[in-house]
JSON list of N, CA, C and O in Angstrom, two decimals:
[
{"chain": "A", "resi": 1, "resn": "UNK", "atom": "N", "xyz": [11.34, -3.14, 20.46]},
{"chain": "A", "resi": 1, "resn": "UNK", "atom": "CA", "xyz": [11.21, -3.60, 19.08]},
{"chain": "A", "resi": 1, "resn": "UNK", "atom": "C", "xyz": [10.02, -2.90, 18.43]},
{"chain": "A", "resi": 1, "resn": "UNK", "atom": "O", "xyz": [8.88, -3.12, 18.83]},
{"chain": "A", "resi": 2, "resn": "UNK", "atom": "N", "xyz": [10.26, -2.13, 17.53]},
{"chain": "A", "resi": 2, "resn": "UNK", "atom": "CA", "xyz": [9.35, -1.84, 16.59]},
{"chain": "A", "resi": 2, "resn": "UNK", "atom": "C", "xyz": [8.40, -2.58, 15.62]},
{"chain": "A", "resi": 2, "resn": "UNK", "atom": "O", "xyz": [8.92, -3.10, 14.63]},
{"chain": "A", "resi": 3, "resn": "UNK", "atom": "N", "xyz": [7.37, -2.65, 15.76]},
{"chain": "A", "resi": 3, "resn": "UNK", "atom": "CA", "xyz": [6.34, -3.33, 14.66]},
{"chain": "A", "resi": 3, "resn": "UNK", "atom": "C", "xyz": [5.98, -2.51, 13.61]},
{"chain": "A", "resi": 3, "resn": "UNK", "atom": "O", "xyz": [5.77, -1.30, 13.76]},
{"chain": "A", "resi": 4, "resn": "UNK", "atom": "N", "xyz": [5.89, -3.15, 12.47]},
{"chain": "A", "resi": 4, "resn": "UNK", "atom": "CA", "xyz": [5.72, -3.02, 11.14]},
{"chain": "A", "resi": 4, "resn": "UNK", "atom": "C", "xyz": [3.93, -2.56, 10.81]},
{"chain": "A", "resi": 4, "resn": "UNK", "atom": "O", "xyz": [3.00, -3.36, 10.91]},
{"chain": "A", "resi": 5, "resn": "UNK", "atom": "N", "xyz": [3.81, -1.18, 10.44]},
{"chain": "A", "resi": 5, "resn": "UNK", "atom": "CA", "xyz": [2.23, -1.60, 10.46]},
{"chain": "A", "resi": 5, "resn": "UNK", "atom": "C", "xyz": [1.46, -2.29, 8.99]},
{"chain": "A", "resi": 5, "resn": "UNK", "atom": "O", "xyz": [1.97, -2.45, 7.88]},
{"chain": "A", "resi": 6, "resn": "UNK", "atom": "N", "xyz": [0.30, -2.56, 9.38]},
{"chain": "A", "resi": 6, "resn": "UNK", "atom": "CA", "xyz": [-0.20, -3.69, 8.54]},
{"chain": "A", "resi": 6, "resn": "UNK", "atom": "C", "xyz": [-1.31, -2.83, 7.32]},
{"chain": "A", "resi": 6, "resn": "UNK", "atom": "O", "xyz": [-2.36, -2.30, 7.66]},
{"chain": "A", "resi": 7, "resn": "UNK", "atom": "N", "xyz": [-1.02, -2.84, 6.53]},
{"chain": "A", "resi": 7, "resn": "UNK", "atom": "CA", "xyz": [-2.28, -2.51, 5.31]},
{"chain": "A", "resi": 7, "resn": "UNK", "atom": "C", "xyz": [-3.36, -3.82, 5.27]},
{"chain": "A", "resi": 7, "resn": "UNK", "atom": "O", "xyz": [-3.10, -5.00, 5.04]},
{"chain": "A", "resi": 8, "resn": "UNK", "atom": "N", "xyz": [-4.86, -3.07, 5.63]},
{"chain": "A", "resi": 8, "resn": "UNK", "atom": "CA", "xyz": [-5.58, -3.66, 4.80]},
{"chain": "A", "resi": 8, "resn": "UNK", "atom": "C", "xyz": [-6.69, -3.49, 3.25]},
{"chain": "A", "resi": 8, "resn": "UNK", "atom": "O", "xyz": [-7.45, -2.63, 2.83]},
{"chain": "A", "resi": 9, "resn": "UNK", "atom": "N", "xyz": [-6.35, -4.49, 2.90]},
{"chain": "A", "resi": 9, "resn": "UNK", "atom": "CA", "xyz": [-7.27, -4.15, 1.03]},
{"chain": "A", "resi": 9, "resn": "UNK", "atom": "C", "xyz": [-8.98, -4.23, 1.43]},
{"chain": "A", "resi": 9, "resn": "UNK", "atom": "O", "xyz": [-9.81, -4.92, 2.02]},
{"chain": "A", "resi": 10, "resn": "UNK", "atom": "N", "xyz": [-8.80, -2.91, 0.61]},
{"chain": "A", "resi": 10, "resn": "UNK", "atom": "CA", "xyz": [-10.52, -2.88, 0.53]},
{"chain": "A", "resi": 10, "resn": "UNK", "atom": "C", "xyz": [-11.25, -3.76, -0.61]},
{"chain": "A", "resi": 10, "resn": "UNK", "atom": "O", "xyz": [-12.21, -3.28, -1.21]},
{"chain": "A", "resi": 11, "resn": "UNK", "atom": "N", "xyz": [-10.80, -4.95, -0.87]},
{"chain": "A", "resi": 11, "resn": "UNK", "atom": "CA", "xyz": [-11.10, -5.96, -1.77]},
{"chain": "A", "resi": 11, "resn": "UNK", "atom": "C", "xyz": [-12.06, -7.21, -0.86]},
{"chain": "A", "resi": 11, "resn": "UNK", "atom": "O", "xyz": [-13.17, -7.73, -0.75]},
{"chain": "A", "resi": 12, "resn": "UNK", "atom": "N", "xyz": [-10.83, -7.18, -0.41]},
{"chain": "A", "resi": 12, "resn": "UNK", "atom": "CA", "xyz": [-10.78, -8.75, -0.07]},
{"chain": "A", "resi": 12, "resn": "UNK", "atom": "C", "xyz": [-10.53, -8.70, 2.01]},
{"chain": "A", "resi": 12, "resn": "UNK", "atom": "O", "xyz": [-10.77, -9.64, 2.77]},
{"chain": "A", "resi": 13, "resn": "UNK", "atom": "N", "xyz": [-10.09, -7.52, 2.32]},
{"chain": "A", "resi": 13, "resn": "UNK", "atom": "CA", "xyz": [-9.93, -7.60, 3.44]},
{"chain": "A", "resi": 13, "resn": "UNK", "atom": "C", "xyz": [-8.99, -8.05, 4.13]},
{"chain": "A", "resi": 13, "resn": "UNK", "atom": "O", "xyz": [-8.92, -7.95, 5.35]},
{"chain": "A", "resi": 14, "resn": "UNK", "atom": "N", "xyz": [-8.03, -8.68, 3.26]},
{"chain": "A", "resi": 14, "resn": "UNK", "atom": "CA", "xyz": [-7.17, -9.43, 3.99]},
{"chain": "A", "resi": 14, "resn": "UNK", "atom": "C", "xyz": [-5.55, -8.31, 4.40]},
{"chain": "A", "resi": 14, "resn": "UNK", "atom": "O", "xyz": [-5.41, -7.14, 4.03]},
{"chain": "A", "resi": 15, "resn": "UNK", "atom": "N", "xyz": [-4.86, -8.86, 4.97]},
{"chain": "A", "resi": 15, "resn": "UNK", "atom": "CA", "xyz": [-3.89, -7.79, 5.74]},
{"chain": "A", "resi": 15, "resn": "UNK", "atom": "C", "xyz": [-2.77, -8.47, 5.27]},
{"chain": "A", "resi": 15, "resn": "UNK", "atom": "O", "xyz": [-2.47, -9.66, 5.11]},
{"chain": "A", "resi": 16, "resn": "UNK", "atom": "N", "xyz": [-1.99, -6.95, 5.03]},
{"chain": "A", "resi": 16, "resn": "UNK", "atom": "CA", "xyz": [-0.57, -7.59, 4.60]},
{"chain": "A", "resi": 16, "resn": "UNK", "atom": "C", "xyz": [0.74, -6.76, 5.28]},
{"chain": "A", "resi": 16, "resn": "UNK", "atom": "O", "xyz": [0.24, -6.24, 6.28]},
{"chain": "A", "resi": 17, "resn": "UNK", "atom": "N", "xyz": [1.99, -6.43, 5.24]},
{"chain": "A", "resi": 17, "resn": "UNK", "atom": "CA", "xyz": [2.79, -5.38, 6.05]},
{"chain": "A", "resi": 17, "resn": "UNK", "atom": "C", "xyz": [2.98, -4.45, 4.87]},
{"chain": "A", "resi": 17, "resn": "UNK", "atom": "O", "xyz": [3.00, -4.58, 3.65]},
{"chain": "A", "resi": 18, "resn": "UNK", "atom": "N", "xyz": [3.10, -3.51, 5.70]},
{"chain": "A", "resi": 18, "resn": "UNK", "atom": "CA", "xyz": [3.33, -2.29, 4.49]},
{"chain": "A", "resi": 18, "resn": "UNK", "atom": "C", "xyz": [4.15, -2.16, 3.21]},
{"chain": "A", "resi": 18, "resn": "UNK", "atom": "O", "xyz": [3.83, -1.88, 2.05]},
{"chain": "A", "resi": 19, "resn": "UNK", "atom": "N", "xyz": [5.64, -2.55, 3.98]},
{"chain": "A", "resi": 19, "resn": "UNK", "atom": "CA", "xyz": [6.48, -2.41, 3.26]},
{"chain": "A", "resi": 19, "resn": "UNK", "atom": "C", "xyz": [6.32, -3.78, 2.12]},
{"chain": "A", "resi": 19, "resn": "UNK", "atom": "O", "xyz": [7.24, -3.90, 1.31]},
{"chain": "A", "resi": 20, "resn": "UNK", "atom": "N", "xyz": [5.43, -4.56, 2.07]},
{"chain": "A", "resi": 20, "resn": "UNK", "atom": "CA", "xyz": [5.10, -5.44, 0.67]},
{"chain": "A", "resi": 20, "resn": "UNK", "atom": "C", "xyz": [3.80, -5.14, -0.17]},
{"chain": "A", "resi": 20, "resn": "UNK", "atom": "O", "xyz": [3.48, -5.62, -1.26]},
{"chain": "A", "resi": 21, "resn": "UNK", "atom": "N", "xyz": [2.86, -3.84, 0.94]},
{"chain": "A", "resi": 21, "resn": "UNK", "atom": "CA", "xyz": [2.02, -3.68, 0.07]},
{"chain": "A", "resi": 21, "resn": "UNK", "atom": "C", "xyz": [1.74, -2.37, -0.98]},
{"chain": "A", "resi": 21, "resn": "UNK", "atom": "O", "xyz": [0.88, -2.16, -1.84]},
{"chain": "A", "resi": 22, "resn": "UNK", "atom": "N", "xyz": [2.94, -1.60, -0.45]},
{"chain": "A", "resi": 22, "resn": "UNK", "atom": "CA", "xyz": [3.03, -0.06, -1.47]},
{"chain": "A", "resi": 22, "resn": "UNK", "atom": "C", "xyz": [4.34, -0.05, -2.15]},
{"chain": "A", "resi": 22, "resn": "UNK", "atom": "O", "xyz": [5.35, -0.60, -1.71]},
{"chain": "A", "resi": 23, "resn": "UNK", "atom": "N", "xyz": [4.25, 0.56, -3.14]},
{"chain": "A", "resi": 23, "resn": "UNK", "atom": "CA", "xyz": [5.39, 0.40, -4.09]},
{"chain": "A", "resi": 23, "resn": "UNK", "atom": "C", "xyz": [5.11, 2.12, -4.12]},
{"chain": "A", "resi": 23, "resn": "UNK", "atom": "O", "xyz": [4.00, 2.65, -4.13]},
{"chain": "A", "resi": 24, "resn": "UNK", "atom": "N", "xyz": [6.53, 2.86, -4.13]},
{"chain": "A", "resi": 24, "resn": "UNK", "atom": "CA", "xyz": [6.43, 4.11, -4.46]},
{"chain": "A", "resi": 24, "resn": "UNK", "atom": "C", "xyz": [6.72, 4.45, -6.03]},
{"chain": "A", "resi": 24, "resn": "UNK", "atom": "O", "xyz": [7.72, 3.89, -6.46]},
{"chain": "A", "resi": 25, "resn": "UNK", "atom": "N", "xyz": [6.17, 5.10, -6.77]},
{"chain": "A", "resi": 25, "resn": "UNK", "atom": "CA", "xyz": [6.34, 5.75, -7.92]},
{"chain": "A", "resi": 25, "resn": "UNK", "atom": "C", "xyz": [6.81, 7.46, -8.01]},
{"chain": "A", "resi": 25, "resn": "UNK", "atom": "O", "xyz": [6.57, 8.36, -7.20]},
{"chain": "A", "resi": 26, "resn": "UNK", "atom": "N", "xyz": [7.29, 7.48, -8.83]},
{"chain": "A", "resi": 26, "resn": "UNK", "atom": "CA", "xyz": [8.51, 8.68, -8.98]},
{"chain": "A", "resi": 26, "resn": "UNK", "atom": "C", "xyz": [8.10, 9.76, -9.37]},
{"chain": "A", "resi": 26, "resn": "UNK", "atom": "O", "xyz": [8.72, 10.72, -9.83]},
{"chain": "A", "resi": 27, "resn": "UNK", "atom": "N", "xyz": [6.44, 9.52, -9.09]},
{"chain": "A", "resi": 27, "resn": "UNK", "atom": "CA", "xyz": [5.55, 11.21, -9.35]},
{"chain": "A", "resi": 27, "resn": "UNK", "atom": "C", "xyz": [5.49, 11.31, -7.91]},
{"chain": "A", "resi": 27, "resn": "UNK", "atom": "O", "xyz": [4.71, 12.25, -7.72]},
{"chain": "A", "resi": 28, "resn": "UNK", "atom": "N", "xyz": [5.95, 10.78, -6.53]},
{"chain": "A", "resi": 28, "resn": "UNK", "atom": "CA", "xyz": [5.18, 10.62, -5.16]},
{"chain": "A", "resi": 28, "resn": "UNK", "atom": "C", "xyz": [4.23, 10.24, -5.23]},
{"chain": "A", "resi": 28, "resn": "UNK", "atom": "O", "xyz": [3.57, 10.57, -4.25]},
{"chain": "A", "resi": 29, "resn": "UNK", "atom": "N", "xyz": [3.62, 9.56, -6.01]},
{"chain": "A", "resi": 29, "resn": "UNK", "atom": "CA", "xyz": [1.84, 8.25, -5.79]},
{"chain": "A", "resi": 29, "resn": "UNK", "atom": "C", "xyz": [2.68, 7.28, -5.05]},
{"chain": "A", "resi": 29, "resn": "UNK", "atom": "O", "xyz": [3.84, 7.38, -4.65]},
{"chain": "A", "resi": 30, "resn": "UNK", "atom": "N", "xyz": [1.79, 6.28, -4.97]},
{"chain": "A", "resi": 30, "resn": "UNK", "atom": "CA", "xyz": [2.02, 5.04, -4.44]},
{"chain": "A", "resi": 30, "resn": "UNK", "atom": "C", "xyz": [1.80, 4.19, -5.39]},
{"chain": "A", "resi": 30, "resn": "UNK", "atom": "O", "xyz": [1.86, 4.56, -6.56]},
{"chain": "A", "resi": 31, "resn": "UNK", "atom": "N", "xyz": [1.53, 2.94, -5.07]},
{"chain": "A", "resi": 31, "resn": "UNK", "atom": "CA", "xyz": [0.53, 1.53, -5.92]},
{"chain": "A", "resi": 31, "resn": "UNK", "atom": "C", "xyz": [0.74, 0.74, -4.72]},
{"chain": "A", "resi": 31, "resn": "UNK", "atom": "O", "xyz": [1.78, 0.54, -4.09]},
{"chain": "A", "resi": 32, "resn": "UNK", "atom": "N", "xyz": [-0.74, 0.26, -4.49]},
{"chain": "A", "resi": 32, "resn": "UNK", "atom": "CA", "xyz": [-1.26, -0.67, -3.72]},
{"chain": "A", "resi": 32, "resn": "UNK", "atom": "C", "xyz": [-1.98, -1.98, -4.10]},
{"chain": "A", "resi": 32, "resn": "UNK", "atom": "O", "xyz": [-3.14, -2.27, -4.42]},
{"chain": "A", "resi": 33, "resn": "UNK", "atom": "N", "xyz": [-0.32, -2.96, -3.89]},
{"chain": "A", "resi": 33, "resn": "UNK", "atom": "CA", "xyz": [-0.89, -4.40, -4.38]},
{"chain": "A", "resi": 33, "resn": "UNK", "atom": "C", "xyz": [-1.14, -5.24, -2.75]},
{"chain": "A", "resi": 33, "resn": "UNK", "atom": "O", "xyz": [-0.58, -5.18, -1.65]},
{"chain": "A", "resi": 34, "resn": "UNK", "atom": "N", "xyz": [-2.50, -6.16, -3.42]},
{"chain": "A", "resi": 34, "resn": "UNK", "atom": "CA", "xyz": [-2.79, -6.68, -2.06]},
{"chain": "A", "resi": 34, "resn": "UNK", "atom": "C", "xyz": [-2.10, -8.33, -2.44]},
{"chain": "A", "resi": 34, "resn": "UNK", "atom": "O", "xyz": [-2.08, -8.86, -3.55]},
{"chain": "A", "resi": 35, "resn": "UNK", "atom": "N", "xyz": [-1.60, -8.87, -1.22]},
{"chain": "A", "resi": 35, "resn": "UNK", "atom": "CA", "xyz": [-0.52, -9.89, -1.38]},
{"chain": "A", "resi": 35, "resn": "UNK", "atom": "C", "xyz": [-1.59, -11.19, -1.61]},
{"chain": "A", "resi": 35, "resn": "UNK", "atom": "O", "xyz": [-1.18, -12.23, -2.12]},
{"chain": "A", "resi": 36, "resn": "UNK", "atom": "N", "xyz": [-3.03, -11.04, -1.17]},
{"chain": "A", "resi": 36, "resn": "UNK", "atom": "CA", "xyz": [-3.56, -12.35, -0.86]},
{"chain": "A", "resi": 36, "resn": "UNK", "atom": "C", "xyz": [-4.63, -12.41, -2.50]},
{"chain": "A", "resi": 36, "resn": "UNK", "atom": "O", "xyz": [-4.90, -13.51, -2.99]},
{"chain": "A", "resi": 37, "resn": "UNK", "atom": "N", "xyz": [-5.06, -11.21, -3.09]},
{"chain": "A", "resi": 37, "resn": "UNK", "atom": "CA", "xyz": [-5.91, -11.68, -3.83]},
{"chain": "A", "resi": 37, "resn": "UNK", "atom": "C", "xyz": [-5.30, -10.40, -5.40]},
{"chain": "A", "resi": 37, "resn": "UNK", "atom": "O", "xyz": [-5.73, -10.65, -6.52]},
{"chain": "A", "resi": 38, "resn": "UNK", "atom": "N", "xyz": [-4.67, -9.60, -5.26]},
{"chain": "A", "resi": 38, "resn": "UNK", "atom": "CA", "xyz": [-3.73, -9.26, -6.18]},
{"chain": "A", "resi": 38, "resn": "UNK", "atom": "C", "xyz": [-4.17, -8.11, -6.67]},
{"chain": "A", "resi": 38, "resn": "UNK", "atom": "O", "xyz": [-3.96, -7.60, -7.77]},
{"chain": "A", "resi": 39, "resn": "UNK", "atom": "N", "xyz": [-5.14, -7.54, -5.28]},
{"chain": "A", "resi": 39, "resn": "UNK", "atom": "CA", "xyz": [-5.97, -6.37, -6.36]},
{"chain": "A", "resi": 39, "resn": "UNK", "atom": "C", "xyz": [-5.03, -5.04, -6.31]},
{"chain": "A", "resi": 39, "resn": "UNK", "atom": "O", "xyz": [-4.44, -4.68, -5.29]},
{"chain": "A", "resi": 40, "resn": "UNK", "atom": "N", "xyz": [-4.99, -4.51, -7.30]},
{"chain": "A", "resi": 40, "resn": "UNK", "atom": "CA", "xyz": [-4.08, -3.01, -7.61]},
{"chain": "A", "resi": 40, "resn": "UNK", "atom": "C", "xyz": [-5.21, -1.79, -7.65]},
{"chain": "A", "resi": 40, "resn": "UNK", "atom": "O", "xyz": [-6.22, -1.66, -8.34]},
{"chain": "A", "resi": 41, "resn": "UNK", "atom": "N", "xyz": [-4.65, -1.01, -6.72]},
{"chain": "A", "resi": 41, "resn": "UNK", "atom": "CA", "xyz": [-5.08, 0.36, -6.83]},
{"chain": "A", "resi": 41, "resn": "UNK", "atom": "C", "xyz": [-3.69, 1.48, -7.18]},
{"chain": "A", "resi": 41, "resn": "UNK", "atom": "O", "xyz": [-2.79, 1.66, -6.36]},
{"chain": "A", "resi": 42, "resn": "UNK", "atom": "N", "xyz": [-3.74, 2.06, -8.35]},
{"chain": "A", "resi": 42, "resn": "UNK", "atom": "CA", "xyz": [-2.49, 2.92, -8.51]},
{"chain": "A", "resi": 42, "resn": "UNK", "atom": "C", "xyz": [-2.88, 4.86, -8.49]},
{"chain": "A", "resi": 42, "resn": "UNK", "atom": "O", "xyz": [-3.83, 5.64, -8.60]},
{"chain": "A", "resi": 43, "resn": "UNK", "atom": "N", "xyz": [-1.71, 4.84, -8.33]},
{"chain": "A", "resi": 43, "resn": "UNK", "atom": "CA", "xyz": [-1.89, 6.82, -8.34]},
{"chain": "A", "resi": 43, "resn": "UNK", "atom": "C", "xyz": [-2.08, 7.20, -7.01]},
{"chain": "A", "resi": 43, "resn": "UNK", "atom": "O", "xyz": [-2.20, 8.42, -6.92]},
{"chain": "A", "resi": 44, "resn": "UNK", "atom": "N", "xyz": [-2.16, 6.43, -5.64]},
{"chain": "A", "resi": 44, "resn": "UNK", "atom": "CA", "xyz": [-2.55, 7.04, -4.69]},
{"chain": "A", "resi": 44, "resn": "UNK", "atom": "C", "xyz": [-1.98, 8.25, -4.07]},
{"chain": "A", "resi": 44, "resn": "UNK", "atom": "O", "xyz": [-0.87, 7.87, -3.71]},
{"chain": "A", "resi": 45, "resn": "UNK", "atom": "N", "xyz": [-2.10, 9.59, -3.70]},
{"chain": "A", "resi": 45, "resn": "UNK", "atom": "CA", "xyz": [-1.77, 10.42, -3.97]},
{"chain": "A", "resi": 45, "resn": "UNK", "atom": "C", "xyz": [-1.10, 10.57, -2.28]},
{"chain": "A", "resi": 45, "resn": "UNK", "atom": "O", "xyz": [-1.79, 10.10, -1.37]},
{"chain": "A", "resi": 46, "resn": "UNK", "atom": "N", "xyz": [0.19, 11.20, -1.96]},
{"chain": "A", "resi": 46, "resn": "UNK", "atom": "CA", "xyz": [0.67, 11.14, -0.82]},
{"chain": "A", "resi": 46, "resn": "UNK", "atom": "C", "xyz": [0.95, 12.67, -0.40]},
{"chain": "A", "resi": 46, "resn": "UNK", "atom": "O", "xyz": [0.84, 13.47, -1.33]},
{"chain": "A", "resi": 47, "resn": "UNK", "atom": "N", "xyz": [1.18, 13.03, 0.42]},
{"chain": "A", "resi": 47, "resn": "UNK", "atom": "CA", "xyz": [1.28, 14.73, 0.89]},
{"chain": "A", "resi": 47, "resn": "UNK", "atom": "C", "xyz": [2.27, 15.31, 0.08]},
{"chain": "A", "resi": 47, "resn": "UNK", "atom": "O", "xyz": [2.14, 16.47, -0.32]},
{"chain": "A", "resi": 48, "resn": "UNK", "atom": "N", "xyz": [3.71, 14.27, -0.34]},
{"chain": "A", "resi": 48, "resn": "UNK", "atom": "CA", "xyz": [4.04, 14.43, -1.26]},
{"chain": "A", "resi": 48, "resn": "UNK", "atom": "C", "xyz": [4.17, 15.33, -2.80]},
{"chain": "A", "resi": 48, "resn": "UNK", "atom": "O", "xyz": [4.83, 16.23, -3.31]},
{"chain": "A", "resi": 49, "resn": "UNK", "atom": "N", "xyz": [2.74, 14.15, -3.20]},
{"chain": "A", "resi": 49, "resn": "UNK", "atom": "CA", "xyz": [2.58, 14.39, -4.72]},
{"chain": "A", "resi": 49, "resn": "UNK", "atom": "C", "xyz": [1.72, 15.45, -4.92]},
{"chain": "A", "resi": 49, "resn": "UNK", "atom": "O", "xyz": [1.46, 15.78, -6.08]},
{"chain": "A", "resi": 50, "resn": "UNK", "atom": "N", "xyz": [1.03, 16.30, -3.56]},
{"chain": "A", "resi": 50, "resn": "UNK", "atom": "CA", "xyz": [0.19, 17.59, -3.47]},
{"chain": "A", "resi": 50, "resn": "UNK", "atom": "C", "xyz": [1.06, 18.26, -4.18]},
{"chain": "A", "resi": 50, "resn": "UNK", "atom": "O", "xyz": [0.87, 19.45, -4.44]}
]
């Protein structure tokens, strides 16, 4: 069984699973919402969006 890995926010610290904490955007960024205290970081740039 495969495990899910876990994001944590540089806010608040708290941990969430990936797939609820990045949202992909259609330039290849990301957005990183944290599930426990709601903080958004957007534009994160992926090998992608190089």
């Amino acid at each position: 069984m495969r495990k899910e890995p876990f994001v944590i926010c540089p806010s608040c610290h708290g941990q969430g699973p990936l797939s609820e904490s990045l949202t992909a955007q259609s330039n290849q960024n990301v957005i990183f919402t944290c599930a426990h205290c709601h903080a958004t970081i957007k534009n994160i740039e992926t090998s992608k969006g190089k």
